[in-house]
Short mmCIF file of C-alpha atoms in Angstrom, two decimals:
data_model
loop_
_atom_site.label_atom_id
_atom_site.label_comp_id
_atom_site.label_asym_id
_atom_site.label_seq_id
_atom_site.Cartn_x
_atom_site.Cartn_y
_atom_site.Cartn_z
CA MET A 1 -0.17 -0.04 0.07
CA GLU A 2 3.17 2.16 0.93
CA GLY A 3 2.79 3.79 -2.96
CA VAL A 4 -0.25 3.96 -3.40
CA GLY A 5 -1.99 7.71 -3.07
CA ARG A 6 0.79 9.62 -2.16
CA ASP A 7 1.08 13.23 -2.18
CA ARG A 8 3.90 14.86 -3.82
CA LYS A 9 2.04 18.37 -2.47
CA ARG A 10 1.02 18.05 1.26
CA GLY A 11 3.77 15.11 2.09
CA GLY A 12 1.91 11.88 3.29
CA TYR A 13 -0.64 10.65 1.24
CA SER A 14 -4.23 12.06 0.01
CA ARG A 15 -6.37 8.79 -0.63
CA HIS A 16 -10.29 10.04 -0.95
CA VAL A 17 -13.04 7.84 -0.87
CA PHE A 18 -13.76 6.17 -5.20
CA GLU A 19 -11.03 8.87 -6.27
CA PRO A 20 -8.64 6.47 -7.85
CA ALA A 21 -6.33 6.34 -4.87
CA GLU A 22 -8.62 4.94 -2.95
CA ARG A 23 -9.73 2.85 -5.63
CA GLU A 24 -6.95 1.16 -6.28
CA LEU A 25 -7.29 0.70 -2.51
CA ARG A 26 -10.43 -1.48 -2.01
CA GLU A 27 -9.09 -3.49 -5.87
CA TRP A 28 -6.44 -4.96 -3.21
CA PHE A 29 -8.00 -5.13 -0.09
CA VAL A 30 -10.75 -7.69 -2.11
CA GLU A 31 -7.64 -9.07 -4.00
CA GLU A 32 -6.36 -10.32 -0.73
CA ALA A 33 -9.44 -10.80 1.32
CA GLU A 34 -10.56 -13.47 -1.76
CA ARG A 35 -6.77 -14.59 -1.69
CA ARG A 36 -7.88 -16.17 1.94
CA ASP A 37 -10.88 -17.99 0.23
CA LEU A 38 -13.14 -14.90 2.14
CA ALA A 39 -16.38 -14.34 1.35
CA VAL A 40 -16.56 -10.15 -0.64
CA ARG A 41 -19.36 -7.99 -1.13
CA THR A 42 -19.71 -4.58 -1.05
CA ASP A 43 -22.75 -3.18 0.81
CA ARG A 44 -25.59 -1.08 -0.45
CA ASN A 45 -23.23 2.38 1.30
CA GLY A 46 -19.83 1.49 -0.23
CA ASN A 47 -18.63 -0.89 3.22
CA ILE A 48 -16.50 -3.82 2.37
CA TRP A 49 -17.23 -7.01 3.84
CA ALA A 50 -15.15 -10.64 3.73
CA TRP A 51 -16.38 -12.84 5.55
CA TRP A 52 -14.98 -16.33 7.48
CA GLY A 53 -17.98 -18.32 7.53
CA GLU A 54 -21.24 -17.86 6.93
CA PRO A 55 -23.01 -14.40 7.61
CA GLY A 56 -25.74 -14.84 10.65
CA THR A 57 -26.38 -12.51 13.59
CA ASP A 58 -24.22 -13.31 15.52
CA ALA A 59 -20.95 -12.50 14.01
CA VAL A 60 -17.83 -11.20 14.69
CA VAL A 61 -16.48 -7.88 13.19
CA THR A 62 -13.61 -6.20 12.78
CA GLY A 63 -11.45 -4.16 10.72
CA SER A 64 -11.25 0.06 9.60
CA HIS A 65 -11.02 2.17 6.78
CA LEU A 66 -8.40 2.87 3.95
CA ASP A 67 -9.28 6.35 3.56
CA SER A 68 -7.15 9.18 5.08
CA VAL A 69 -7.74 12.97 4.96
CA PRO A 70 -5.84 14.85 3.09
CA GLY A 71 -1.95 14.59 3.56
CA GLY A 72 -2.00 12.55 6.05
CA GLY A 73 -0.22 9.36 7.84
CA ALA A 74 0.71 5.96 6.84
CA PHE A 75 -1.54 4.13 9.73
CA ASP A 76 -4.48 5.88 9.94
CA GLY A 77 -7.19 3.34 9.54
CA PRO A 78 -5.38 0.87 6.80
CA LEU A 79 -3.52 -0.25 9.94
CA GLY A 80 -6.73 -1.71 11.40
CA VAL A 81 -7.27 -3.83 7.82
CA VAL A 82 -3.74 -4.69 7.49
CA SER A 83 -3.84 -6.30 10.88
CA ALA A 84 -7.54 -7.53 10.50
CA LEU A 85 -5.79 -10.09 7.31
CA ALA A 86 -2.94 -10.55 9.09
CA ALA A 87 -5.08 -11.99 12.36
CA VAL A 88 -7.09 -14.27 10.00
CA ASP A 89 -3.39 -16.09 8.58
CA ALA A 90 -2.56 -15.87 12.62
CA LEU A 91 -5.57 -17.78 13.28
CA ARG A 92 -5.49 -19.68 10.82
CA ALA A 93 -1.72 -20.85 11.22
CA GLN A 94 -2.67 -21.99 14.34
CA ASP A 95 -5.47 -24.04 12.47
CA PHE A 96 -8.27 -22.10 14.41
CA THR A 97 -12.10 -21.82 12.72
CA PRO A 98 -14.88 -19.86 14.60
CA ILE A 99 -17.57 -21.34 15.82
CA ARG A 100 -19.49 -18.46 15.34
CA PRO A 101 -19.09 -16.21 11.82
CA LEU A 102 -15.84 -13.18 11.26
CA ALA A 103 -15.87 -10.70 9.16
CA ILE A 104 -13.27 -8.22 8.48
CA VAL A 105 -15.16 -4.51 7.21
CA VAL A 106 -13.98 -2.00 5.36
CA PHE A 107 -16.46 1.52 6.08
CA ALA A 108 -16.52 4.27 3.13
CA GLU A 109 -15.48 7.49 4.16
CA GLU A 110 -14.48 8.02 7.44
CA GLU A 111 -12.50 10.17 7.17
CA GLY A 112 -14.63 12.73 5.62
CA GLY A 113 -11.89 13.95 3.75
CA ARG A 114 -13.56 14.33 0.53
CA PHE A 115 -17.89 15.29 1.28
CA GLY A 116 -16.76 16.22 4.62
CA VAL A 117 -18.58 14.43 7.03
CA PRO A 118 -16.73 11.77 9.19
CA CYS A 119 -17.53 8.25 9.64
CA LEU A 120 -19.93 8.29 6.35
CA GLY A 121 -19.65 4.33 6.05
CA SER A 122 -21.09 3.18 9.21
CA ARG A 123 -23.40 6.29 9.39
CA LEU A 124 -25.43 5.69 6.79
CA MET A 125 -25.22 1.95 7.65
CA SER A 126 -26.53 3.12 11.20
CA GLY A 127 -28.97 5.35 10.08
CA ALA A 128 -27.76 8.31 11.89
CA ILE A 129 -27.25 10.00 8.80
CA ASP A 130 -30.23 11.03 6.39
CA PRO A 131 -29.42 9.37 3.14
CA ASP A 132 -30.82 12.64 1.08
CA VAL A 133 -28.77 14.20 2.84
CA ALA A 134 -25.75 11.97 2.44
CA ARG A 135 -27.50 12.69 -1.53
CA ARG A 136 -26.82 16.14 -1.78
CA LEU A 137 -23.43 16.16 0.81
CA THR A 138 -20.44 17.82 -2.32
CA ASP A 139 -16.66 17.43 -2.06
CA PRO A 140 -14.37 20.06 -3.37
CA ALA A 141 -14.66 19.80 -7.38
CA GLY A 142 -19.09 20.25 -6.64
CA ILE A 143 -19.48 16.51 -7.10
CA THR A 144 -22.26 15.09 -5.36
CA PHE A 145 -21.60 11.68 -3.16
CA ALA A 146 -25.06 10.21 -5.16
CA GLU A 147 -22.44 11.38 -8.26
CA ALA A 148 -19.45 9.66 -6.68
CA ALA A 149 -21.17 6.77 -5.78
CA ALA A 150 -22.45 6.23 -8.65
CA GLU A 151 -19.49 6.11 -10.51
CA ALA A 152 -17.96 3.96 -8.35
CA GLY A 153 -21.14 1.51 -9.48
CA LEU A 154 -23.82 1.91 -6.00
CA ASP A 155 -27.28 2.67 -6.54
CA PRO A 156 -27.07 6.36 -5.18
CA ALA A 157 -31.02 5.63 -4.15
CA ARG A 158 -30.37 2.74 -1.71
CA VAL A 159 -27.57 4.21 0.57
CA GLY A 160 -29.26 4.93 4.07
CA ARG A 161 -29.11 2.40 6.84
CA ASP A 162 -29.12 -1.32 6.95
CA ASP A 163 -31.15 -3.58 8.74
CA GLU A 164 -29.53 -6.53 7.87
CA ALA A 165 -25.70 -5.10 8.12
CA LEU A 166 -26.91 -4.53 11.50
CA ALA A 167 -28.34 -7.28 12.78
CA ALA A 168 -25.67 -9.81 11.06
CA VAL A 169 -23.04 -8.06 13.34
CA HIS A 170 -22.86 -8.55 17.20
CA THR A 171 -19.52 -7.52 18.20
CA PHE A 172 -17.46 -5.57 16.20
CA VAL A 173 -13.35 -4.21 17.44
CA GLU A 174 -11.22 -1.75 15.33
CA LEU A 175 -7.56 -2.10 16.01
CA HIS A 176 -6.12 1.91 15.05
CA VAL A 177 -2.74 3.50 15.67
CA GLU A 178 -3.17 5.36 18.58
CA GLN A 179 -3.69 9.06 17.82
CA GLY A 180 -2.12 10.76 21.11
CA ARG A 181 0.50 9.82 23.45
CA GLY A 182 -1.25 7.85 26.31
CA LEU A 183 0.60 4.60 25.25
CA ILE A 184 3.97 5.67 24.87
CA ASP A 185 4.00 7.09 28.43
CA LEU A 186 2.81 3.87 30.20
CA GLY A 187 5.18 1.96 28.20
CA ALA A 188 2.71 -0.45 26.19
CA PRO A 189 2.40 -1.99 22.95
CA VAL A 190 -1.63 -2.14 23.24
CA GLY A 191 -4.56 -0.97 25.03
CA VAL A 192 -8.07 -0.75 25.63
CA ALA A 193 -10.40 2.12 24.43
CA SER A 194 -12.32 3.65 27.50
CA SER A 195 -14.34 6.37 25.74
CA ILE A 196 -14.50 8.89 22.64
CA LEU A 197 -14.91 12.86 23.46
CA ALA A 198 -17.77 14.25 21.63
CA HIS A 199 -17.39 16.25 19.21
CA GLY A 200 -18.23 17.93 15.86
CA ARG A 201 -18.03 20.42 12.37
CA TRP A 202 -19.01 23.39 11.80
CA ARG A 203 -19.04 25.64 8.68
CA PHE A 204 -18.83 28.51 9.42
CA GLY A 205 -19.84 31.32 6.76
CA PHE A 206 -18.94 34.84 6.08
CA ALA A 207 -20.62 36.71 3.56
CA GLY A 208 -19.09 40.39 2.57
CA GLU A 209 -18.60 42.47 -0.40
CA GLY A 210 -15.83 41.81 -2.95
CA ASN A 211 -14.02 44.90 -4.52
CA HIS A 212 -10.54 45.55 -5.51
CA ALA A 213 -7.83 45.75 -2.45
CA GLY A 214 -6.12 48.76 -4.15
CA ALA A 215 -9.52 50.84 -5.24
CA THR A 216 -10.93 50.27 -1.72
CA LEU A 217 -10.45 51.97 1.16
CA LEU A 218 -10.87 50.53 4.88
CA GLY A 219 -13.23 52.47 5.85
CA ASP A 220 -15.64 51.48 2.73
CA ARG A 221 -14.68 47.33 2.81
CA ARG A 222 -17.22 44.43 3.90
CA ASP A 223 -14.26 41.67 4.36
CA PRO A 224 -15.58 39.11 5.43
CA MET A 225 -11.86 37.43 6.03
CA VAL A 226 -11.75 39.82 9.47
CA PRO A 227 -14.23 38.41 10.84
CA ALA A 228 -12.94 34.97 9.81
CA ALA A 229 -9.80 35.83 11.24
CA GLU A 230 -11.24 37.16 14.68
CA MET A 231 -12.84 33.17 14.68
CA VAL A 232 -9.97 31.39 13.99
CA LEU A 233 -8.11 32.69 17.52
CA ALA A 234 -12.03 32.65 19.34
CA ALA A 235 -11.69 29.62 19.20
CA ARG A 236 -8.64 28.93 20.57
CA ILE A 237 -10.29 31.49 22.98
CA ALA A 238 -13.67 29.66 23.49
CA ALA A 239 -11.51 26.30 23.91
CA SER A 240 -9.34 27.10 26.28
CA GLU A 241 -12.12 28.35 28.92
CA VAL A 242 -14.05 24.88 28.64
CA ASP A 243 -12.27 21.90 30.89
CA ASP A 244 -10.38 19.90 27.84
CA GLY A 245 -11.86 21.45 25.76
CA ARG A 246 -10.28 21.08 21.41
CA ALA A 247 -10.88 23.58 18.69
CA THR A 248 -9.20 23.81 15.81
CA VAL A 249 -9.81 26.07 12.45
CA GLY A 250 -7.91 23.61 9.55
CA ARG A 251 -9.21 24.64 6.49
CA ILE A 252 -10.46 28.55 5.20
CA VAL A 253 -11.28 28.79 1.96
CA PRO A 254 -12.32 32.31 0.27
CA ASN A 255 -13.92 33.19 -2.09
CA PRO A 256 -13.16 33.95 -4.97
CA GLY A 257 -9.45 33.57 -3.81
CA GLY A 258 -7.63 35.85 -5.46
CA THR A 259 -4.58 37.78 -4.05
CA ASN A 260 -5.41 41.83 -5.19
CA VAL A 261 -9.34 40.60 -4.31
CA ILE A 262 -11.43 41.20 -1.23
CA ALA A 263 -13.05 37.95 -0.78
CA SER A 264 -17.17 37.97 -1.58
CA THR A 265 -17.30 35.38 1.15
CA VAL A 266 -15.10 33.04 3.00
CA ASP A 267 -15.80 29.75 5.01
CA VAL A 268 -14.01 28.29 8.42
CA TRP A 269 -14.60 24.33 9.30
CA LEU A 270 -14.51 24.89 12.98
CA ASP A 271 -13.39 21.32 14.74
CA ALA A 272 -14.99 21.02 18.83
CA ARG A 273 -14.50 18.67 20.89
CA ALA A 274 -14.46 18.38 24.66
CA GLY A 275 -14.82 15.70 27.35
CA ASP A 276 -19.11 15.96 27.08
CA ASP A 277 -22.52 17.34 24.97
CA ALA A 278 -22.60 20.56 26.98
CA SER A 279 -18.78 21.48 27.39
CA THR A 280 -19.17 20.88 23.35
CA ARG A 281 -21.61 23.23 22.83
CA GLU A 282 -20.59 25.73 24.99
CA ILE A 283 -16.51 26.13 22.73
CA VAL A 284 -19.48 26.25 19.35
CA GLU A 285 -21.47 29.13 20.92
CA ARG A 286 -18.39 31.30 22.53
CA VAL A 287 -16.62 30.83 19.07
CA ARG A 288 -20.61 31.75 17.61
CA ALA A 289 -21.39 34.79 19.63
CA MET A 290 -17.86 35.82 19.37
CA ALA A 291 -18.27 35.43 15.84
CA ALA A 292 -20.74 37.01 14.58
CA ASP A 293 -19.79 39.71 16.72
CA ALA A 294 -16.54 40.30 14.35
CA ALA A 295 -19.06 39.71 11.53
CA GLU A 296 -21.24 42.81 12.93
CA ARG A 297 -17.95 45.16 12.63
CA GLU A 298 -16.83 44.76 9.45
CA ASN A 299 -21.04 44.55 7.96
CA CYS A 300 -21.07 40.96 6.80
CA VAL A 301 -23.54 38.60 7.89
CA LEU A 302 -22.67 34.71 9.20
CA THR A 303 -24.49 31.77 9.22
CA VAL A 304 -23.37 29.00 11.10
CA VAL A 305 -24.61 24.95 9.87
CA GLU A 306 -23.90 22.06 11.79
CA GLU A 307 -22.39 18.97 9.53
CA SER A 308 -21.69 16.34 11.42
CA TYR A 309 -21.72 15.65 15.75
CA GLY A 310 -21.26 12.69 17.32
CA ASP A 311 -21.87 12.60 21.14
CA THR A 312 -19.54 11.10 24.05
CA VAL A 313 -18.67 7.24 23.74
CA VAL A 314 -18.45 4.66 26.46
CA PHE A 315 -17.50 1.45 25.42
CA ASP A 316 -19.43 -1.30 26.26
CA SER A 317 -17.58 -2.26 30.01
CA GLU A 318 -17.89 -5.76 29.97
CA LEU A 319 -16.66 -5.82 26.41
CA ARG A 320 -13.50 -3.70 27.65
CA ASP A 321 -12.76 -5.56 30.35
CA GLN A 322 -13.15 -8.64 28.86
CA VAL A 323 -10.25 -7.62 25.76
CA SER A 324 -8.59 -5.54 28.26
CA ARG A 325 -8.36 -9.83 30.54
CA ALA A 326 -7.39 -11.90 26.91
CA LEU A 327 -4.01 -9.39 26.82
CA GLY A 328 -3.11 -9.72 30.14
CA GLY A 329 -4.96 -6.29 31.73
CA VAL A 330 -3.68 -4.01 28.80
CA PRO A 331 -4.42 -0.19 30.53
CA ALA A 332 -7.48 1.51 29.11
CA LEU A 333 -7.32 4.72 27.38
CA PRO A 334 -9.97 7.75 26.59
CA THR A 335 -9.90 8.92 22.47
CA GLY A 336 -10.22 12.37 21.45
CA ALA A 337 -10.43 10.98 17.76
CA GLY A 338 -14.28 9.55 16.37
CA HIS A 339 -13.88 6.60 14.52
CA ASP A 340 -16.74 3.65 13.34
CA ALA A 341 -16.73 1.67 15.95
CA GLY A 342 -17.84 4.92 18.28
CA ILE A 343 -20.34 5.74 15.47
CA LEU A 344 -21.78 1.54 15.40
CA ALA A 345 -21.93 1.89 19.22
CA ALA A 346 -25.28 3.32 20.25
CA HIS A 347 -26.33 -0.19 17.84
CA LEU A 348 -23.91 -3.10 19.02
CA SER A 349 -21.60 -4.29 21.33
CA THR A 350 -17.89 -2.61 20.34
CA ALA A 351 -14.73 -2.69 21.28
CA MET A 352 -11.21 -0.49 19.95
CA LEU A 353 -7.62 -1.94 20.75
CA PHE A 354 -4.12 1.17 20.34
CA VAL A 355 -1.19 0.29 19.01
CA ARG A 356 1.69 3.08 20.43
CA ASN A 357 2.47 6.08 18.69
CA PRO A 358 5.33 6.95 19.63
CA THR A 359 5.15 10.80 19.05
CA GLY A 360 1.62 11.41 19.34
CA ILE A 361 1.45 12.65 15.30
CA SER A 362 -1.34 11.99 14.23
CA HIS A 363 -3.50 13.04 10.96
CA ALA A 364 -0.15 14.25 9.42
CA PRO A 365 2.85 12.82 6.98
CA GLU A 366 5.16 12.29 10.86
CA GLU A 367 2.27 9.47 11.91
CA PHE A 368 4.39 6.40 13.25
CA ALA A 369 4.01 3.03 14.60
CA GLU A 370 7.35 0.39 14.98
CA ALA A 371 6.56 -2.38 13.02
CA ASP A 372 6.81 -4.73 16.43
CA ASP A 373 3.89 -2.60 18.18
CA CYS A 374 2.29 -3.31 15.21
CA GLN A 375 3.58 -6.77 15.60
CA ALA A 376 1.91 -6.73 19.09
CA GLY A 377 -1.15 -5.50 17.61
CA VAL A 378 -2.23 -7.76 15.09
CA THR A 379 -1.23 -10.66 18.20
CA ALA A 380 -3.48 -8.82 20.48
CA LEU A 381 -6.10 -8.94 17.78
CA ALA A 382 -5.82 -12.96 16.70
CA THR A 383 -5.47 -13.22 20.33
CA VAL A 384 -9.25 -11.06 20.76
CA LEU A 385 -10.86 -12.28 18.07
CA GLU A 386 -10.02 -16.12 19.12
CA ARG A 387 -11.51 -15.84 22.01
CA LEU A 388 -15.02 -14.13 20.85
CA THR A 389 -15.84 -16.74 17.95
CA GLY A 390 -14.09 -19.70 19.50
#
């Protein structure tokens, strides 16, 4: 997978759902699964399933995703997919045959790097997003999710809640590279997740008046970039005032985007996270209030749209403890990152394994995990799958 989707401009990888790099990896996964005599199918929402045993109502499923953020690292998502295949190899090498059905799943658009909504494949499958809303989502080139799905061979009219897929899964265990520095400080190569912070994405739209950069006096301007800039600073201020708050602006799009042009509109995306729903909403409301004041001072119009949101997830404690015991009592730690396992936690029993990240860096080219730790993750996942399906 190493050479697929390299981003020469940003560094790292840009593998976005249904675009050539991500589709190449999907084809790679299907080939790898079929080489292991797993029965492969793609569901109505673009998620790929590889079954060891006949699907039933008590299946144990593992897997992750193959898409990335723009310029992302090599491990986020793919590590969970590769480790799942390697865990199946390890179990077969031990002549193990699962009593319960076992599957590997690759979820579509987990990062939201193309259409802006994270965990889109699992949200659609579980009914956590309106399919009409999903079909209308657009990428930066103006292509809708419906159009992209159709081009990838899916029927856009059929995307949405998949009760058949949900009913087949009893337990989902996702292995993921750690996104933070918990395990390195604990001296442990593998850990389990206890919870996920409440988090979401909001688009702040500032509308002003496009004009000439040299011919328009400062006092005559309605420049939306000014309140947009103040909003970026407001995000840091608001998050710092909330316990364990995090707020990030990683994307700003001015229109028309010329160097010597006062923008007519500026869109700014806010990512806000905190330990619970109330704290996360508090950050957003504080940012909204400061952004509204800034827009008013510049005689601009502000609109705010919530594009995605997930409340705090506390993973099934019984399953978490069962997984931890199977691995000899590995540590449990919370995460500030969202995952498909978090979306599915509202519908079925889910757990997560983390593989140590020595730098704590993720969503960047420097994301890393040692080979020995990755192998420890494979061994841990195989142990857990054997315990759950044997």
